[in-house]
């Protein structure tokens, strides 16, 4: 049987390495794995559909699908998940000490529609009772000027967006914005001189959030081009099974070494604490296991003006990927 060539772009994660080094081979597929930064994957796929399959921003895909973009079908492989209590920064000398102090302020965010920003804004509104309607969202590049959204979302008038030409990190330091919301840690914060996190105890807050809600926020998923799916409907299941196996290997090997696999001195403690708080499989793939998280996110998209009504999240995925086969 001739194997179908498939070029797939995604980030360089440990849960992808078994696919990259050939330990896992997708059934019937000759895989060309292109490892790129996630932002580049999203931009190139959304703009030109350059790859047969790609890692994709959950928010970008859900918004595009809600607006009639049918170029892709989803695969419930959630390559990136992250709590977002760590994403808010202020100046060290700022008088902003509590989430409610952000009401009416100017907050920098690389793109309004970023998945991380959707989750972080929902935290402000639902967990900290912040009136987000008066916030001005200042968009632009985090470290470099000129960043633009692959597709400008159609937003209601009550969403206040302002373009910032200088890097957002510099805008915070200069005082032209009051806070910064970013998934990437700003270079200025690493220096440690002029920025601080709004919540230095973010890890404890994230553990409490999961214990209370059961949600480990999904950031990215996988998509396959619709024309590839039409030509080879089985590809979606093959990709899903291969990524699931690669993740299983990565999780199993993280701690199963006589010497630490990663340059994290307290790795074993972190893994044991993770299991205690998040359970045995916090990085679950599949639609059914993540339905509540996906539906919650759909509500946030509508609430923040990114879609007119909460999208039916099951419709994002290829029907063959909605349920696992059982033996």
Coordinates of C-alpha atoms in Angstrom, one line a residue:
X1 CA 0.0 0.0 0.0
X2 CA 1.3 3.4 -0.9
X3 CA 1.7 5.7 2.0
X4 CA 0.1 9.1 1.7
X5 CA 2.6 12.0 2.0
X6 CA 1.5 14.5 4.7
X7 CA 3.3 17.7 5.7
X8 CA 2.3 18.7 9.2
X9 CA 3.5 21.8 11.0
X10 CA 3.6 22.1 14.8
X11 CA 5.6 23.3 17.8
X12 CA 8.6 21.4 19.2
X13 CA 7.0 19.7 22.2
X14 CA 8.2 16.6 24.0
X15 CA 4.8 15.1 23.2
X16 CA 5.7 15.4 19.5
X17 CA 9.3 14.0 19.7
X18 CA 8.3 10.4 19.2
X19 CA 6.8 11.4 15.8
X20 CA 9.8 13.5 14.9
X21 CA 12.4 10.7 15.6
X22 CA 10.3 7.9 14.0
X23 CA 9.4 5.9 17.1
X24 CA 5.7 6.6 16.1
X25 CA 4.6 6.4 12.5
X26 CA 1.0 7.3 11.6
X27 CA -0.8 4.5 9.9
X28 CA -0.7 4.8 6.1
X29 CA 1.1 8.2 6.2
X30 CA 4.6 9.3 5.1
X31 CA 4.9 12.1 7.6
X32 CA 7.0 15.2 6.9
X33 CA 7.0 17.0 10.3
X34 CA 7.9 20.7 10.2
X35 CA 8.6 22.1 13.6
X36 CA 7.8 25.8 13.8
X37 CA 6.8 28.3 16.5
X38 CA 3.1 28.1 17.0
X39 CA 2.4 31.7 15.8
X40 CA 4.1 30.9 12.5
X41 CA 2.0 27.7 12.1
X42 CA -1.2 29.6 12.7
X43 CA -0.4 32.5 10.4
X44 CA 0.8 30.4 7.5
X45 CA -2.1 28.0 7.7
X46 CA -4.8 30.6 8.2
X47 CA -3.4 32.9 5.4
X48 CA -2.4 30.4 2.8
X49 CA -3.3 26.9 4.0
X50 CA 0.3 26.0 3.3
X51 CA 0.4 22.6 5.1
X52 CA -1.6 19.5 4.8
X53 CA -2.1 19.6 8.6
X54 CA -1.1 22.0 11.3
X55 CA -1.2 23.0 14.9
X56 CA -3.9 25.7 15.2
X57 CA -5.1 28.3 17.7
X58 CA -8.3 27.1 19.2
X59 CA -9.8 30.6 19.1
X60 CA -8.7 31.4 15.6
X61 CA -10.1 28.2 14.2
X62 CA -13.4 28.4 16.2
X63 CA -13.9 32.0 15.0
X64 CA -13.0 31.2 11.4
X65 CA -15.4 28.2 11.4
X66 CA -18.2 30.3 12.9
X67 CA -17.7 32.7 10.0
X68 CA -18.1 30.1 7.4
X69 CA -14.4 29.2 6.8
X70 CA -14.6 25.5 5.8
X71 CA -11.0 25.0 4.6
X72 CA -10.1 22.8 7.6
X73 CA -11.4 19.9 9.8
X74 CA -10.4 19.6 13.4
X75 CA -8.6 16.8 15.1
X76 CA -9.0 16.7 19.0
X77 CA -5.3 16.6 19.7
X78 CA -4.7 19.5 22.1
X79 CA -1.0 20.1 21.8
X80 CA -0.9 23.2 24.0
X81 CA -2.7 23.7 27.3
X82 CA -1.9 26.3 30.0
X83 CA -3.4 28.0 33.0
X84 CA -3.3 31.8 32.4
X85 CA -2.9 33.3 35.9
X86 CA 0.8 34.0 35.0
X87 CA 0.1 36.1 31.9
X88 CA -0.7 39.5 33.5
X89 CA 2.2 41.9 34.1
X90 CA 2.4 45.4 35.5
X91 CA 5.3 47.8 36.2
X92 CA 7.1 47.3 39.5
X93 CA 6.2 50.8 40.6
X94 CA 2.5 50.5 39.6
X95 CA -0.2 51.0 42.1
X96 CA -2.1 48.1 40.5
X97 CA -2.1 45.4 43.1
X98 CA -5.5 43.6 42.6
X99 CA -7.3 42.4 39.5
X100 CA -10.1 44.9 40.1
X101 CA -7.6 47.7 39.7
X102 CA -7.5 46.8 36.0
X103 CA -11.0 48.1 35.3
X104 CA -10.9 51.0 32.9
X105 CA -7.2 50.6 32.2
X106 CA -5.2 50.2 29.1
X107 CA -4.0 46.6 28.7
X108 CA -1.6 45.4 26.0
X109 CA -2.3 42.1 24.3
X110 CA -0.6 40.9 21.1
X111 CA -3.9 40.0 19.5
X112 CA -7.4 40.5 21.0
X113 CA -8.5 37.1 19.7
X114 CA -5.6 35.1 21.1
X115 CA -6.8 31.9 22.9
X116 CA -4.6 32.8 25.9
X117 CA -6.2 36.3 26.1
X118 CA -9.8 34.8 25.9
X119 CA -9.0 32.6 28.9
X120 CA -7.3 35.4 30.8
X121 CA -10.1 37.9 30.2
X122 CA -12.6 35.3 31.4
X123 CA -10.6 34.9 34.6
X124 CA -10.8 38.7 35.2
X125 CA -14.5 38.7 34.7
X126 CA -15.7 35.5 36.3
X127 CA -13.1 34.8 39.0
X128 CA -12.2 38.4 40.0
X129 CA -15.4 40.3 39.2
X130 CA -13.6 42.8 36.9
X131 CA -15.8 45.0 34.7
X132 CA -13.9 44.4 31.5
X133 CA -16.2 46.6 29.3
X134 CA -14.2 49.8 30.0
X135 CA -10.8 48.3 29.3
X136 CA -8.9 49.5 26.2
X137 CA -7.1 46.5 24.6
X138 CA -3.9 47.8 23.0
X139 CA -2.6 45.3 20.3
X140 CA 0.8 44.9 18.8
X141 CA 4.0 42.9 18.9
X142 CA 5.3 41.9 22.3
X143 CA 9.0 42.5 21.6
X144 CA 8.9 43.8 18.0
X145 CA 6.6 46.3 16.4
X146 CA 4.4 45.5 13.4
X147 CA 2.6 42.4 14.5
X148 CA -0.8 42.0 12.8
X149 CA -3.6 39.5 13.3
X150 CA -3.8 36.9 10.5
X151 CA -7.5 37.8 10.2
X152 CA -9.0 40.9 11.8
X153 CA -12.1 39.8 13.7
X154 CA -15.4 41.7 13.3
X155 CA -16.0 43.0 16.8
X156 CA -18.9 44.9 18.3
X157 CA -18.5 48.6 19.1
X158 CA -18.3 48.0 22.8
X159 CA -15.0 46.2 22.4
X160 CA -12.3 48.9 22.5
X161 CA -9.2 48.1 20.5
X162 CA -6.3 50.4 19.9
X163 CA -3.2 49.7 17.8
X164 CA 0.2 50.3 19.5
X165 CA 3.2 50.7 17.2
X166 CA 5.9 50.3 19.7
X167 CA 6.6 46.9 21.3
X168 CA 4.1 46.2 24.1
X169 CA 6.9 45.4 26.6
X170 CA 8.4 48.9 26.0
X171 CA 4.9 50.4 26.1
X172 CA 4.4 49.0 29.6
X173 CA 7.8 50.2 30.8
X174 CA 7.2 53.7 29.4
X175 CA 3.7 53.9 30.9
X176 CA 1.7 54.2 27.8
X177 CA -0.2 51.1 28.8
X178 CA -1.0 50.0 32.4
X179 CA -0.7 46.3 32.2
X180 CA 0.3 43.5 29.8
X181 CA -1.5 40.3 29.0
X182 CA 0.8 37.9 27.2
X183 CA 1.4 34.1 26.9
X184 CA 5.1 34.6 26.3
X185 CA 7.2 35.8 29.2
X186 CA 8.5 39.3 28.3
X187 CA 12.2 39.7 28.0
X188 CA 12.1 42.7 30.3
X189 CA 10.5 40.5 33.0
X190 CA 13.4 38.0 32.8
X191 CA 15.8 40.9 33.5
X192 CA 13.7 41.5 36.6
X193 CA 14.1 45.3 36.9
X194 CA 10.9 47.0 35.8
X195 CA 8.1 44.5 35.6
X196 CA 6.3 42.2 38.0
X197 CA 3.5 39.7 37.7
X198 CA 0.1 40.8 39.0
X199 CA -0.1 37.5 40.8
X200 CA 3.3 36.3 42.0
X201 CA 1.5 33.3 43.6
X202 CA 0.0 32.3 40.2
X203 CA 0.9 28.5 40.7
X204 CA -1.2 28.3 43.8
X205 CA -4.1 30.2 42.1
X206 CA -3.9 27.8 39.1
X207 CA -4.1 24.8 41.3
X208 CA -7.2 26.2 43.1
X209 CA -8.8 27.1 39.8
X210 CA -8.5 23.5 38.5
X211 CA -9.7 22.0 41.8
X212 CA -12.7 24.3 41.6
X213 CA -13.5 24.1 37.9
X214 CA -11.9 20.9 36.6
X215 CA -10.6 23.0 33.6
X216 CA -7.1 22.8 32.3
X217 CA -7.4 25.5 29.6
X218 CA -6.9 24.3 26.0
X219 CA -4.8 26.6 23.8
X220 CA -4.1 24.8 20.5
X221 CA -5.5 21.9 18.6
X222 CA -4.8 20.2 15.2
X223 CA -6.4 20.8 11.9
X224 CA -6.2 18.9 8.6
X225 CA -7.0 20.7 5.3
X226 CA -10.5 19.8 4.1
X227 CA -9.3 18.8 0.7
X228 CA -6.9 16.3 2.2
X229 CA -9.7 14.9 4.4
X230 CA -12.0 14.6 1.4
X231 CA -9.3 12.6 -0.5
X232 CA -8.3 10.5 2.5
X233 CA -11.0 10.5 5.2
X234 CA -9.0 8.0 7.3
X235 CA -6.1 10.5 7.8
X236 CA -7.8 12.2 10.7
X237 CA -8.0 9.1 12.8
X238 CA -4.5 8.1 11.8
X239 CA -3.1 11.5 12.9
X240 CA -5.1 11.3 16.1
X241 CA -3.9 7.8 17.0
X242 CA -0.3 8.7 16.3
X243 CA -0.3 11.9 18.4
X244 CA -2.0 10.0 21.2
X245 CA 0.7 7.4 21.2
X246 CA 3.5 10.0 21.0
X247 CA 2.0 11.7 24.1
X248 CA 1.8 8.4 26.0
X249 CA 5.5 7.8 25.4
X250 CA 6.4 11.3 26.4
X251 CA 4.5 11.2 29.6
X252 CA 5.8 7.7 30.5
X253 CA 9.4 8.7 29.9
X254 CA 9.3 12.0 31.7
X255 CA 10.1 10.4 35.0
X256 CA 11.2 6.9 34.0
X257 CA 14.9 7.6 33.9
X258 CA 17.8 6.9 36.4
X259 CA 19.0 10.4 35.5
X260 CA 16.7 13.4 35.0
X261 CA 15.5 13.6 31.4
X262 CA 15.0 17.4 31.6
X263 CA 17.1 20.2 33.1
X264 CA 14.5 20.7 35.9
X265 CA 16.1 19.7 39.3
X266 CA 12.7 19.3 41.0
X267 CA 11.1 17.4 38.1
X268 CA 9.9 14.4 40.1
X269 CA 8.3 16.6 42.7
X270 CA 6.6 18.6 40.0
X271 CA 5.3 15.4 38.3
X272 CA 4.0 14.0 41.6
X273 CA 2.3 17.3 42.5
X274 CA 0.8 17.4 39.1
X275 CA -0.7 14.0 39.5
X276 CA -2.0 14.8 43.0
X277 CA -3.8 18.0 41.7
X278 CA -4.6 17.2 38.1
X279 CA -5.0 13.5 38.1
X280 CA -3.5 10.8 35.9
X281 CA -4.1 12.3 32.5
X282 CA -4.4 16.1 32.6
X283 CA -3.3 16.4 29.0
X284 CA -6.2 14.4 27.6
X285 CA -6.9 14.3 23.9
X286 CA -10.3 13.5 22.4
X287 CA -13.5 15.4 22.2
X288 CA -15.6 13.6 24.8
X289 CA -12.9 14.1 27.6
X290 CA -12.7 17.8 26.8
X291 CA -16.3 18.7 26.0
X292 CA -16.9 20.8 29.1
X293 CA -13.7 22.8 28.6
X294 CA -14.5 23.4 24.9
X295 CA -18.1 24.4 25.6
X296 CA -16.9 26.8 28.4
X297 CA -14.5 28.4 25.9
X298 CA -17.3 28.7 23.3
X299 CA -19.3 30.8 25.8
X300 CA -16.3 33.0 26.4
X301 CA -15.9 33.7 22.7
X302 CA -19.4 35.0 22.5
X303 CA -19.2 36.9 25.7
X304 CA -16.1 38.8 24.5
X305 CA -17.7 39.7 21.1
X306 CA -15.5 37.4 19.0
X307 CA -18.5 35.4 17.7
X308 CA -22.2 36.3 17.7
X309 CA -23.2 33.2 19.6
X310 CA -21.4 30.3 21.2
X311 CA -20.3 27.9 18.4
X312 CA -21.2 24.2 18.6
X313 CA -17.7 22.9 19.3
X314 CA -18.4 19.4 18.1
X315 CA -18.8 20.8 14.6
X316 CA -15.1 21.9 14.6
X317 CA -14.0 18.3 14.4
X318 CA -14.1 15.6 11.7
X319 CA -17.1 13.3 12.7
X320 CA -14.7 10.3 12.7
X321 CA -12.7 12.0 15.4
X322 CA -15.5 12.5 17.9
X323 CA -15.4 9.1 19.5
X324 CA -12.7 6.5 20.2
X325 CA -13.1 3.0 18.8
X326 CA -13.3 0.3 21.5
X327 CA -12.2 -3.3 21.5

